[in-house]
Amino acid sequence: MMTMILSETNCYDIQAVNVMLICLHIFNYVTMILAFLKVNDVFFFPAMKGYRLTNLGYDYLALNQFFKSEQLESLGTMIGAGKESDVYIAAAGARCGRSSDGSEGLLFDFPNEGDSVVVKFHRLGRTSFRKVKEKRDYHQHRSSCSWLYLDRLASRREFVMMQSLRSNGIAVPIPYTHNRNAVVMSYIADSLPLYRILPSILNSNESAFARSLYYQAKNILERIASLGLVHGDLNEFNLMVSDLDPKENTEISNPKLVLIDFPQMISRDHKLANT
């Protein structure tokens, strides 16, 4: 009887040791992965014990989803960086703009596989939370909030806003899809930001070009107002002039003003609409 008890005890001890060895192996493997992620700036190690996802890690998660769903084929170089976003050129995937149920993007043209598109990563963390709280309403009046979560809300808001503006005839990029903090939209070829247009062009032909842009900008604001919205921050940095001569910034074939950024757009009934 005593021999049987000792035998069973040894069996249990061996099982316990095996479980501990497996747990130790898993722990070492996870530690090795986290160390690799830390070296590549995907995770941040705060003073307290634990891990926090970085902006770069959040970008990777969004890109992984874009590639898995064939929204994107590849990511290219950065073509713009602002106070609240980074913008990259990319190649469209086979299903860019199409959702799994076929319901997304029905109002707009789809890009062909390999066509140039734009990926915009929101970076609200570059500004203070106080400024975001003053000028944005999608934080739901929270006293504190994760920057990554605010980036996600900003991405969703921009995508929905672009769909609405585009379907109402306002010149904005075509919204294809969004995930986490990233929005995929159409690439505006042969274009420049308004602030980079040479004064000599604006003043040419008795300022005919400048007048054309003025009336287009006025029309954009009027159309936005007709939807019950206020842009809040219209300036030369969030307007693109398309159909420029691709070789020289000296000729305009058919100038068209395109609105590319509207993070502070709010309802006319909003308390900040008149400020």
Coordinates of C-alpha atoms in Angstrom, one line a residue:
M1 CA 0.0 0.0 0.0
M2 CA 2.8 2.4 0.9
T3 CA 4.6 1.6 -2.3
M4 CA 1.5 2.4 -4.3
I5 CA 1.2 5.8 -2.6
L6 CA 4.8 6.7 -3.2
S7 CA 4.4 5.6 -6.9
E8 CA 1.4 7.8 -7.4
T9 CA 3.2 10.7 -5.6
N10 CA 6.2 10.5 -7.9
C11 CA 3.8 10.4 -10.9
Y12 CA 2.2 13.6 -9.8
D13 CA 5.6 15.2 -9.2
I14 CA 6.7 14.4 -12.7
Q15 CA 3.6 15.9 -14.2
A16 CA 4.0 19.0 -12.1
V17 CA 7.6 19.4 -13.3
N18 CA 6.5 18.9 -16.9
V19 CA 3.9 21.7 -16.5
M20 CA 6.4 24.0 -15.0
L21 CA 8.9 23.3 -17.8
I22 CA 6.3 24.1 -20.4
C23 CA 5.3 27.3 -18.6
L24 CA 8.9 28.3 -18.4
H25 CA 9.4 27.6 -22.1
I26 CA 6.3 29.7 -23.0
F27 CA 7.5 32.6 -20.7
N28 CA 11.0 32.6 -22.3
Y29 CA 9.4 32.6 -25.8
V30 CA 7.1 35.5 -25.0
T31 CA 9.9 37.4 -23.4
M32 CA 12.1 36.9 -26.5
I33 CA 9.2 38.2 -28.7
L34 CA 8.6 41.3 -26.5
A35 CA 12.3 42.1 -26.5
F36 CA 12.3 42.0 -30.3
L37 CA 9.2 44.2 -30.5
K38 CA 10.9 46.7 -28.0
V39 CA 14.0 46.9 -30.2
N40 CA 11.8 47.7 -33.2
D41 CA 9.8 50.4 -31.3
V42 CA 6.5 48.5 -31.6
F43 CA 6.0 48.4 -27.8
F44 CA 6.9 50.9 -25.1
F45 CA 8.0 49.9 -21.6
P46 CA 6.7 52.4 -19.0
A47 CA 8.2 52.8 -15.6
M48 CA 5.7 50.4 -14.1
K49 CA 5.8 46.8 -15.1
G50 CA 3.8 46.2 -18.3
Y51 CA 3.6 47.0 -21.9
R52 CA 1.9 49.7 -24.0
L53 CA 1.3 49.7 -27.7
T54 CA 3.0 52.5 -29.6
N55 CA 1.8 54.5 -32.6
L56 CA 4.1 52.4 -34.9
G57 CA 2.7 49.2 -33.5
Y58 CA -0.8 50.5 -34.1
D59 CA 0.2 51.3 -37.7
Y60 CA 1.4 47.8 -38.2
L61 CA -1.9 46.3 -36.9
A62 CA -3.9 48.5 -39.4
L63 CA -1.5 47.7 -42.3
N64 CA -1.7 44.0 -41.5
Q65 CA -5.5 44.1 -41.8
F66 CA -5.3 46.1 -45.1
F67 CA -2.9 43.5 -46.5
K68 CA -4.9 40.5 -45.3
S69 CA -8.1 41.9 -46.8
E70 CA -6.3 42.8 -50.0
Q71 CA -7.1 46.5 -49.6
L72 CA -3.5 47.3 -50.1
E73 CA -0.7 45.6 -52.1
S74 CA 2.2 47.5 -50.7
L75 CA 3.1 50.7 -48.8
G76 CA 5.4 53.3 -50.3
T77 CA 7.2 56.4 -49.0
M78 CA 5.9 59.2 -46.9
I79 CA 4.6 62.1 -49.0
G80 CA 3.4 64.4 -46.2
A81 CA 3.6 64.9 -42.4
G82 CA 1.5 67.3 -40.4
K83 CA 0.7 68.2 -36.8
E84 CA -1.9 65.4 -36.6
S85 CA -1.1 62.9 -39.3
D86 CA 1.4 61.1 -41.5
V87 CA 0.6 60.5 -45.2
Y88 CA 2.0 57.7 -47.3
I89 CA 1.7 56.7 -51.0
A90 CA 0.6 53.0 -51.4
A91 CA -0.4 50.5 -54.1
A92 CA -4.1 49.4 -54.1
G93 CA -4.8 45.8 -53.6
A94 CA -7.2 43.6 -55.6
R95 CA -10.2 44.4 -53.3
C96 CA -9.4 48.0 -52.4
G97 CA -12.6 49.8 -51.5
R98 CA -14.6 46.6 -51.4
S99 CA -15.9 45.2 -48.2
S100 CA -16.6 41.5 -47.6
D101 CA -20.3 41.9 -48.1
G102 CA -19.9 44.2 -51.1
S103 CA -21.7 47.1 -49.4
E104 CA -18.8 49.5 -49.0
G105 CA -17.9 52.1 -51.6
L106 CA -20.9 51.5 -53.9
L107 CA -21.2 55.2 -54.8
F108 CA -17.6 55.6 -56.0
D109 CA -15.2 54.1 -58.5
F110 CA -12.8 51.4 -57.3
P111 CA -9.1 51.6 -58.1
N112 CA -7.4 48.9 -60.1
E113 CA -4.9 46.6 -58.5
G114 CA -1.6 48.4 -58.3
D115 CA -3.0 51.9 -58.7
S116 CA -1.6 54.6 -56.5
V117 CA -3.7 55.4 -53.3
V118 CA -3.0 57.4 -50.2
V119 CA -2.8 56.0 -46.6
K120 CA -3.3 58.6 -43.8
F121 CA -2.3 57.6 -40.2
H122 CA -3.8 59.9 -37.6
R123 CA -1.4 61.2 -34.9
L124 CA -3.4 63.3 -32.4
G125 CA -0.8 62.6 -29.7
R126 CA 1.4 65.3 -31.3
T127 CA -0.9 67.9 -29.8
S128 CA -2.0 68.3 -26.2
F129 CA -5.2 66.7 -25.0
R130 CA -6.4 70.1 -23.9
K131 CA -6.3 71.4 -27.5
V132 CA -8.0 68.3 -28.8
K133 CA -10.7 68.6 -26.2
E134 CA -11.3 72.2 -27.1
K135 CA -11.5 71.7 -30.9
R136 CA -12.8 68.1 -31.2
D137 CA -16.1 66.6 -30.0
Y138 CA -15.5 62.9 -30.6
H139 CA -13.7 62.4 -27.3
Q140 CA -17.2 62.3 -25.7
H141 CA -16.2 64.9 -23.1
R142 CA -13.9 62.5 -21.4
S143 CA -11.4 64.0 -18.9
S144 CA -8.7 61.6 -20.1
C145 CA -8.5 59.1 -23.0
S146 CA -5.9 56.9 -24.8
W147 CA -4.3 58.7 -27.8
L148 CA -4.6 55.5 -29.8
Y149 CA -8.3 55.4 -29.2
L150 CA -8.6 59.1 -30.2
D151 CA -6.7 58.3 -33.4
R152 CA -9.2 55.5 -34.1
L153 CA -12.1 57.9 -33.6
A154 CA -10.5 60.5 -35.8
S155 CA -10.0 57.9 -38.5
R156 CA -13.6 56.7 -38.4
R157 CA -14.9 60.3 -38.4
E158 CA -12.8 61.4 -41.4
F159 CA -13.9 58.3 -43.4
V160 CA -17.6 58.8 -42.7
M161 CA -17.3 62.6 -43.4
M162 CA -15.5 62.0 -46.7
Q163 CA -18.3 59.6 -47.7
S164 CA -21.0 62.2 -46.9
L165 CA -19.2 65.1 -48.6
R166 CA -18.3 63.1 -51.7
S167 CA -21.9 61.8 -52.1
N168 CA -23.1 65.4 -51.9
G169 CA -20.9 66.6 -54.7
I170 CA -18.1 68.2 -52.7
A171 CA -14.6 67.7 -54.1
V172 CA -12.8 65.5 -51.6
P173 CA -10.6 62.4 -52.1
I174 CA -12.5 59.1 -52.6
P175 CA -12.7 57.2 -49.3
Y176 CA -11.9 53.5 -49.8
T177 CA -11.6 52.0 -46.4
H178 CA -10.3 52.6 -42.9
N179 CA -8.9 50.5 -40.0
R180 CA -7.9 51.6 -36.5
N181 CA -6.0 54.9 -37.0
A182 CA -5.6 54.7 -40.8
V183 CA -7.7 55.8 -43.8
V184 CA -7.1 54.7 -47.4
M185 CA -8.3 57.2 -50.0
S186 CA -7.7 58.1 -53.6
Y187 CA -4.4 59.7 -54.8
I188 CA -4.8 63.2 -56.4
A189 CA -2.3 63.1 -59.3
D190 CA -0.7 66.2 -60.8
S191 CA -1.5 68.4 -57.8
L192 CA 0.0 70.7 -55.2
P193 CA -1.2 72.2 -51.9
L194 CA -2.6 75.7 -52.4
Y195 CA 0.1 77.3 -50.3
R196 CA 2.8 76.1 -52.8
I197 CA 1.2 77.6 -55.9
L198 CA 3.5 80.3 -57.3
P199 CA 2.2 84.0 -57.0
S200 CA 3.1 84.4 -60.7
I201 CA 0.5 81.8 -61.6
L202 CA -2.1 83.2 -59.2
N203 CA -1.7 86.7 -60.8
S204 CA -1.5 85.5 -64.4
N205 CA -4.2 86.4 -67.0
E206 CA -5.3 89.3 -64.8
S207 CA -5.7 87.0 -61.8
A208 CA -8.2 84.8 -63.6
F209 CA -6.7 81.7 -61.9
A210 CA -6.9 83.2 -58.4
R211 CA -10.5 84.2 -59.0
S212 CA -11.3 80.7 -60.2
L213 CA -9.9 79.2 -57.0
Y214 CA -11.7 81.8 -54.8
Y215 CA -15.1 80.9 -56.3
Q216 CA -14.4 77.2 -56.0
A217 CA -13.4 77.7 -52.3
K218 CA -16.6 79.7 -51.7
N219 CA -18.7 77.0 -53.4
I220 CA -17.1 74.4 -51.2
L221 CA -18.0 76.4 -48.0
E222 CA -21.6 77.0 -49.3
R223 CA -22.1 73.3 -50.0
I224 CA -20.7 72.4 -46.6
A225 CA -23.1 74.9 -45.0
S226 CA -26.0 73.5 -46.9
L227 CA -25.4 70.2 -45.2
G228 CA -25.6 71.9 -41.8
L229 CA -21.8 71.8 -41.2
V230 CA -19.0 74.3 -40.5
H231 CA -15.5 73.5 -41.6
G232 CA -13.8 75.2 -38.7
D233 CA -10.3 75.5 -40.2
L234 CA -10.3 76.1 -43.9
N235 CA -6.9 77.4 -45.1
E236 CA -4.3 77.0 -47.8
F237 CA -2.8 73.9 -46.1
N238 CA -5.9 71.7 -46.5
L239 CA -6.8 72.6 -50.1
M240 CA -5.1 70.9 -53.1
V241 CA -5.1 72.3 -56.6
S242 CA -5.3 69.5 -59.1
D243 CA -4.7 69.2 -62.9
L244 CA -1.4 71.0 -62.8
D245 CA 1.1 70.6 -65.6
P246 CA 3.0 67.4 -64.5
K247 CA 6.4 68.8 -65.7
E248 CA 6.3 72.4 -64.6
N249 CA 4.3 74.4 -62.2
T250 CA 3.7 77.0 -64.8
E251 CA 0.6 76.0 -66.6
I252 CA -2.9 75.2 -65.5
S253 CA -5.1 73.1 -67.8
N254 CA -8.3 72.9 -65.8
P255 CA -7.7 74.0 -62.1
K256 CA -9.8 72.2 -59.6
L257 CA -9.8 72.7 -55.8
V258 CA -10.0 69.6 -53.6
L259 CA -10.6 69.6 -49.9
I260 CA -8.2 67.1 -48.2
D261 CA -8.5 67.7 -44.5
F262 CA -11.4 68.6 -42.2
P263 CA -10.6 67.5 -38.6
Q264 CA -12.5 70.3 -37.0
M265 CA -15.7 70.1 -39.1
I266 CA -18.7 70.3 -36.8
S267 CA -22.5 70.9 -36.9
R268 CA -23.7 74.5 -37.2
D269 CA -25.7 73.8 -34.0
H270 CA -22.4 73.1 -32.1
K271 CA -21.5 75.6 -29.4
L272 CA -18.1 76.2 -31.1
A273 CA -19.6 76.9 -34.6
N274 CA -19.5 80.7 -34.2
T275 CA -16.0 80.9 -32.6

